[in-house]
Short mmCIF file of C-alpha atoms and ligand atoms in Angstrom, two decimals:
data_model
loop_
_atom_site.label_atom_id
_atom_site.label_comp_id
_atom_site.label_asym_id
_atom_site.label_seq_id
_atom_site.Cartn_x
_atom_site.Cartn_y
_atom_site.Cartn_z
CA MET A 24 76.33 89.06 122.82
CA ALA A 25 76.18 92.82 123.19
CA ARG A 26 74.52 93.78 126.49
CA VAL A 27 74.65 97.55 126.55
CA ILE A 28 74.60 100.19 123.83
CA TYR A 29 75.72 103.77 124.25
CA VAL A 30 73.36 106.28 122.59
CA ASP A 31 73.94 110.00 123.07
CA GLY A 32 75.30 110.01 126.58
CA VAL A 33 73.39 107.05 128.04
CA TYR A 34 74.27 103.36 128.28
CA HIS A 35 71.00 101.55 127.49
CA PRO A 36 70.19 97.87 127.91
CA TYR A 37 70.62 96.26 124.47
CA HIS A 38 66.94 95.58 123.81
CA THR A 39 65.64 99.01 124.75
CA ALA A 40 68.32 101.13 123.04
CA GLY A 41 67.16 103.19 120.09
CA VAL A 42 67.51 106.33 118.01
CA HIS A 43 64.72 108.55 116.72
CA PRO A 44 62.89 107.44 113.50
CA GLU A 45 63.82 110.80 111.98
CA ASP A 46 67.51 110.31 112.61
CA ARG A 47 69.37 111.31 109.43
CA GLY A 48 71.31 108.06 109.50
CA TYR A 49 68.07 106.11 109.33
CA GLN A 50 66.36 108.21 106.63
CA PHE A 51 69.28 109.28 104.43
CA GLY A 52 72.22 107.04 105.30
CA ASP A 53 73.63 110.34 106.54
CA ALA A 54 76.05 108.83 109.02
CA VAL A 55 79.58 107.50 109.23
CA TYR A 56 81.02 104.67 111.24
CA GLU A 57 84.11 102.87 112.44
CA VAL A 58 84.78 99.29 113.48
CA CYS A 59 87.80 98.65 115.71
CA GLU A 60 89.18 95.30 116.69
CA VAL A 61 89.17 94.50 120.40
CA LYS A 62 91.97 92.13 121.36
CA SER A 63 92.48 90.92 124.94
CA GLY A 64 90.26 93.79 126.10
CA ALA A 65 92.38 96.44 124.33
CA ILE A 66 91.41 98.58 121.33
CA VAL A 67 93.57 98.02 118.25
CA ASP A 68 94.66 101.09 116.25
CA GLN A 69 92.21 103.38 118.03
CA GLY A 70 94.17 106.50 117.02
CA ARG A 71 93.95 105.70 113.31
CA HIS A 72 90.26 104.80 113.55
CA ILE A 73 89.40 108.04 115.31
CA ALA A 74 91.48 110.02 112.79
CA ARG A 75 89.58 108.38 109.93
CA LEU A 76 86.26 109.04 111.69
CA GLN A 77 87.24 112.69 111.91
CA ARG A 78 88.10 112.73 108.21
CA SER A 79 84.79 111.09 107.21
CA LEU A 80 82.90 113.62 109.37
CA ASP A 81 84.85 116.54 107.87
CA GLU A 82 84.12 115.36 104.32
CA LEU A 83 80.39 115.36 105.10
CA LYS A 84 80.45 118.47 107.29
CA ILE A 85 79.14 116.65 110.35
CA THR A 86 80.57 117.86 113.64
CA MET A 87 82.47 115.47 115.89
CA PRO A 88 80.04 114.97 118.79
CA MET A 89 82.68 115.14 121.55
CA THR A 90 86.39 115.48 122.20
CA VAL A 91 88.70 112.65 121.24
CA ALA A 92 89.40 111.99 124.94
CA ALA A 93 85.65 111.70 125.66
CA LEU A 94 85.21 109.43 122.65
CA GLN A 95 88.01 107.18 123.88
CA THR A 96 86.23 106.97 127.24
CA VAL A 97 82.96 105.98 125.55
CA ILE A 98 84.75 103.29 123.53
CA ARG A 99 86.58 101.92 126.57
CA GLU A 100 83.47 102.00 128.75
CA THR A 101 81.30 100.30 126.09
CA VAL A 102 83.87 97.52 125.72
CA ARG A 103 84.09 97.16 129.50
CA ARG A 104 80.33 97.14 130.11
CA ASN A 105 79.88 94.50 127.41
CA ARG A 106 82.75 92.46 128.87
CA VAL A 107 84.32 92.08 125.45
CA HIS A 108 87.73 90.43 125.60
CA ASP A 109 88.07 89.70 121.87
CA GLY A 110 85.68 91.14 119.31
CA THR A 111 84.82 94.50 117.81
CA VAL A 112 83.61 97.90 118.90
CA TYR A 113 81.34 99.86 116.53
CA LEU A 114 80.94 103.63 116.49
CA GLN A 115 78.38 105.51 114.43
CA VAL A 116 77.86 109.24 114.12
CA SER A 117 74.88 110.60 112.20
CA ARG A 118 74.03 114.20 111.37
CA GLY A 119 71.34 114.03 114.04
CA THR A 120 67.55 114.14 114.14
CA ASN A 121 65.33 116.60 112.30
CA LYS A 122 62.10 116.59 110.28
CA ARG A 123 62.73 114.78 106.99
CA ASP A 124 64.35 117.17 104.53
CA PHE A 125 67.07 116.60 101.94
CA LEU A 126 68.73 119.79 103.11
CA PHE A 127 70.87 119.66 106.22
CA PRO A 128 69.20 120.35 109.58
CA PRO A 129 69.74 123.74 111.20
CA ALA A 130 73.21 124.55 112.52
CA GLY A 131 73.55 123.35 116.09
CA THR A 132 71.59 120.11 115.52
CA ARG A 133 73.28 117.56 117.72
CA PRO A 134 74.90 114.60 115.92
CA THR A 135 73.81 111.18 117.17
CA LEU A 136 76.57 109.00 118.57
CA VAL A 137 76.08 105.26 118.99
CA CYS A 138 78.66 102.85 120.34
CA LEU A 139 78.30 99.11 120.71
CA ALA A 140 80.70 96.26 121.32
CA ARG A 141 80.37 92.58 120.73
CA PRO A 142 82.57 89.55 121.27
CA ALA A 143 83.93 87.36 118.51
CA ASP A 144 85.23 83.84 118.89
CA PRO A 145 89.04 83.86 118.45
CA VAL A 146 89.03 80.09 117.89
CA ARG A 147 86.64 80.50 114.98
CA ALA A 148 88.83 83.24 113.52
CA LYS A 149 91.88 81.00 113.86
CA ILE A 150 90.13 78.15 112.05
CA ALA A 151 88.98 80.54 109.30
CA ALA A 152 92.57 81.74 108.85
CA GLU A 153 93.87 78.16 108.73
CA ASN A 154 91.41 77.31 105.96
CA GLY A 155 91.26 80.65 104.17
CA ILE A 156 88.17 82.12 102.60
CA THR A 157 86.83 82.17 99.05
CA VAL A 158 85.70 85.28 97.19
CA ILE A 159 83.62 86.07 94.12
CA SER A 160 84.02 89.15 91.93
CA GLU A 161 81.42 91.61 90.72
CA PRO A 162 81.38 95.03 89.07
CA ASP A 163 81.57 97.71 91.76
CA PRO A 164 78.04 99.16 92.11
CA ARG A 165 78.91 101.84 94.71
CA TRP A 166 79.14 105.63 94.58
CA SER A 167 82.26 107.61 93.77
CA ARG A 168 83.25 108.48 97.38
CA CYS A 169 84.06 105.10 98.85
CA ASP A 170 86.92 106.81 100.72
CA ILE A 171 84.27 108.08 103.18
CA LYS A 172 83.14 105.39 105.61
CA THR A 173 79.41 106.02 105.40
CA VAL A 174 76.65 103.66 106.51
CA MET A 175 75.30 103.50 102.93
CA LEU A 176 76.16 99.83 102.83
CA LEU A 177 73.27 98.39 100.81
CA PRO A 178 75.34 97.69 97.64
CA ALA A 179 77.96 95.90 99.74
CA SER A 180 75.28 94.06 101.71
CA LEU A 181 73.58 92.80 98.53
CA ALA A 182 76.90 91.75 96.99
CA LYS A 183 78.03 89.95 100.15
CA GLU A 184 74.68 88.17 100.27
CA ARG A 185 75.26 86.98 96.68
CA ALA A 186 78.73 85.82 97.73
CA ARG A 187 77.21 83.82 100.54
CA ASP A 188 74.70 82.25 98.13
CA THR A 189 77.65 80.80 96.22
CA GLY A 190 79.45 79.63 99.36
CA SER A 191 81.90 82.55 99.52
CA SER A 192 82.37 85.00 102.35
CA GLU A 193 83.56 88.10 100.51
CA VAL A 194 83.14 89.86 97.19
CA TRP A 195 85.91 91.68 95.32
CA PHE A 196 84.59 94.63 93.37
CA THR A 197 86.02 95.53 89.97
CA ASP A 198 85.96 98.94 88.29
CA ARG A 199 84.86 99.51 84.68
CA ASP A 200 88.39 98.75 83.43
CA GLY A 201 88.36 95.40 85.21
CA PHE A 202 90.68 96.37 88.06
CA VAL A 203 89.91 95.24 91.60
CA THR A 204 88.89 98.16 93.81
CA GLU A 205 88.38 96.44 97.18
CA GLY A 206 86.28 93.92 99.03
CA GLY A 207 82.69 94.45 100.14
CA SER A 208 84.01 95.19 103.63
CA SER A 209 87.77 94.77 103.29
CA ASN A 210 90.82 95.75 101.26
CA ALA A 211 92.17 93.34 98.63
CA TRP A 212 95.75 92.11 98.31
CA ILE A 213 97.73 89.65 96.22
CA VAL A 214 101.27 88.29 96.48
CA THR A 215 103.02 87.69 93.15
CA ARG A 216 105.18 84.68 92.39
CA ASP A 217 108.27 86.74 93.16
CA ARG A 218 106.87 87.68 96.62
CA GLU A 219 105.84 91.21 95.82
CA LEU A 220 102.84 92.41 97.84
CA ILE A 221 100.31 94.24 95.68
CA THR A 222 97.34 96.27 96.85
CA THR A 223 95.11 98.81 95.12
CA PRO A 224 96.36 102.39 95.57
CA VAL A 225 94.22 104.70 97.69
CA SER A 226 91.76 106.93 95.83
CA ASN A 227 88.12 107.91 96.19
CA ALA A 228 87.25 104.43 94.90
CA ILE A 229 88.34 102.61 98.05
CA LEU A 230 88.38 102.98 101.79
CA ARG A 231 91.86 103.59 103.17
CA GLY A 232 91.70 100.65 105.58
CA VAL A 233 93.32 101.13 108.94
CA THR A 234 94.42 97.49 108.82
CA ARG A 235 95.87 98.16 105.36
CA THR A 236 97.86 101.13 106.71
CA THR A 237 99.18 99.23 109.72
CA LEU A 238 100.02 96.24 107.54
CA ILE A 239 102.10 98.55 105.34
CA ASP A 240 104.04 99.52 108.49
CA LEU A 241 104.68 95.83 109.13
CA ILE A 242 105.65 95.16 105.51
CA ASN A 243 108.16 98.02 105.68
CA ARG A 244 109.51 96.81 109.02
CA GLU A 245 110.05 93.34 107.61
CA GLY A 246 111.60 94.67 104.40
CA TYR A 247 109.09 92.96 102.10
CA ARG A 248 108.45 94.52 98.70
CA LEU A 249 105.18 96.43 98.42
CA VAL A 250 103.69 97.91 95.26
CA GLU A 251 100.50 99.93 95.46
CA ARG A 252 99.07 99.39 92.00
CA GLN A 253 95.95 98.11 90.33
CA PHE A 254 95.45 94.45 89.46
CA THR A 255 92.77 92.46 87.66
CA ILE A 256 90.89 89.33 88.71
CA ALA A 257 92.82 87.44 86.02
CA GLU A 258 96.12 88.50 87.63
CA ALA A 259 94.80 87.66 91.10
CA LYS A 260 93.94 84.12 89.95
CA GLN A 261 97.55 83.70 88.82
CA ALA A 262 98.96 85.08 92.07
CA GLN A 263 100.90 83.01 94.56
CA GLU A 264 98.80 84.21 97.48
CA ALA A 265 95.84 86.51 98.09
CA PHE A 266 94.26 87.95 101.20
CA ILE A 267 91.94 90.59 102.59
CA THR A 268 92.47 93.04 105.44
CA SER A 269 89.90 94.57 107.77
CA ALA A 270 89.53 95.33 111.46
CA SER A 271 87.29 92.32 111.97
CA ASN A 272 89.40 89.87 109.90
CA VAL A 273 92.88 91.33 110.42
CA VAL A 274 94.76 89.51 107.62
CA MET A 275 92.61 86.72 106.16
CA PRO A 276 93.92 84.39 103.43
CA VAL A 277 91.91 84.03 100.19
CA THR A 278 92.25 80.59 98.62
CA GLU A 279 89.80 80.82 95.74
CA ILE A 280 88.54 83.59 93.44
CA ASP A 281 85.42 82.92 91.34
CA GLY A 282 85.98 79.20 91.85
CA ALA A 283 89.62 79.25 90.65
CA PRO A 284 92.34 78.30 93.13
CA VAL A 285 94.89 80.86 94.30
CA GLY A 286 98.33 79.21 94.49
CA ASN A 287 97.80 75.69 95.82
CA ARG A 288 94.39 76.55 97.29
CA HIS A 289 95.90 76.82 100.77
CA PRO A 290 96.58 79.96 102.82
CA GLY A 291 99.89 81.47 101.74
CA GLY A 292 102.95 81.44 103.96
CA LEU A 293 103.64 85.15 103.67
CA THR A 294 99.97 85.92 104.36
CA LEU A 295 100.02 83.83 107.54
CA ALA A 296 103.32 85.37 108.66
CA LEU A 297 101.83 88.86 108.27
CA ARG A 298 98.73 87.80 110.19
CA GLU A 299 100.89 86.39 112.97
CA SER A 300 102.96 89.58 113.42
CA PHE A 301 100.26 92.18 112.78
CA HIS A 302 99.65 93.12 116.41
CA GLU A 303 103.36 93.73 117.01
CA VAL A 304 103.07 96.94 114.98
CA ALA A 305 99.44 97.91 115.68
CA GLU A 306 98.70 100.50 118.36
CA ILE A 307 97.15 98.75 121.38
CA SER A 308 95.13 101.01 123.73
CA THR A 309 94.10 99.60 127.08
N1 PDD T 2 84.82 97.25 107.05
N2 PDD T 2 86.92 98.57 102.63
C1 PDD T 2 85.65 98.57 103.02
C2 PDD T 2 84.59 98.84 102.02
C3 PDD T 2 85.31 98.33 104.37
O1 PDD T 2 84.02 98.34 104.75
C4 PDD T 2 86.34 98.04 105.29
C5 PDD T 2 86.06 97.81 106.75
C6 PDD T 2 87.67 98.04 104.83
C7 PDD T 2 88.84 97.78 105.76
O2 PDD T 2 89.02 98.84 106.65
P1 PDD T 2 89.67 98.63 108.09
O3 PDD T 2 90.95 97.90 107.86
O4 PDD T 2 89.85 99.97 108.60
O5 PDD T 2 88.69 97.79 108.87
C8 PDD T 2 87.93 98.32 103.51
C9 PDD T 2 84.44 97.11 108.43
C10 PDD T 2 85.30 96.18 109.22
C11 PDD T 2 82.97 96.77 108.48
O6 PDD T 2 82.23 97.40 107.74
O7 PDD T 2 82.56 95.91 109.25
#
């Protein structure tokens, strides 16, 4: 479990850590976040995660609370103090604390930075990848700036809860034309019968996943064919393979969509090969 949480310059014991009730993140969802994979004590793709954090902050006009070097130290120290070998590290930056007002707080209000790290069981992840996961689909209920990684996660939380109620672990959202945007907390991929990798092109409708970007590096290195284009649930059900990508799942096979099998209902070979090689191309920061 997490033992220590960093909040604004101090490492607090887990159970006594807190932010102010008038924190903008708490009252307005006025905060952005990142989740990085921790593998063998090292941070995976830290550079890309911090770059995306900077972009999310810029889009919302929140100032980065510290230098990148200082942020890297906080991340490393939080992972170390929590003795996380394999797991995730979570960063959240809100616009800070002020009396409740829709308008932004006065210039100079200090953003709130929280960092926590928690272990994950690599054996469990391996078993999940061997079996694959199932997904359901739903119309995308979210706002029009899903490219910004904000903490406004209630639509995704509700949808993932509905997925769990039906025995699935992820939801694939569809836009009003029936095309898959992304998962509730992941990017969506299919592999066609002629081994073409398909994923939704980046736009304001999806988060540009760091895992997605690094996987594209791997796909290019291996010389596989990649097409960034839209696809429907009907096409996904006909695909040879399907999978999701995210920092916490890396590359995770999808074996069923809305109860229909994908391929032979087993994790796809190309999917598993990509999962196996992913960390060869990812940036590993110790
Ligand atoms: N989720 N799309 C959405 C909506 C996400 O929430 C995530 C990540 C991704 C994949 O991004 P990345 O590859 O950078 O993790 C795509 C994180 C893991 C989470 O909320 O826990």
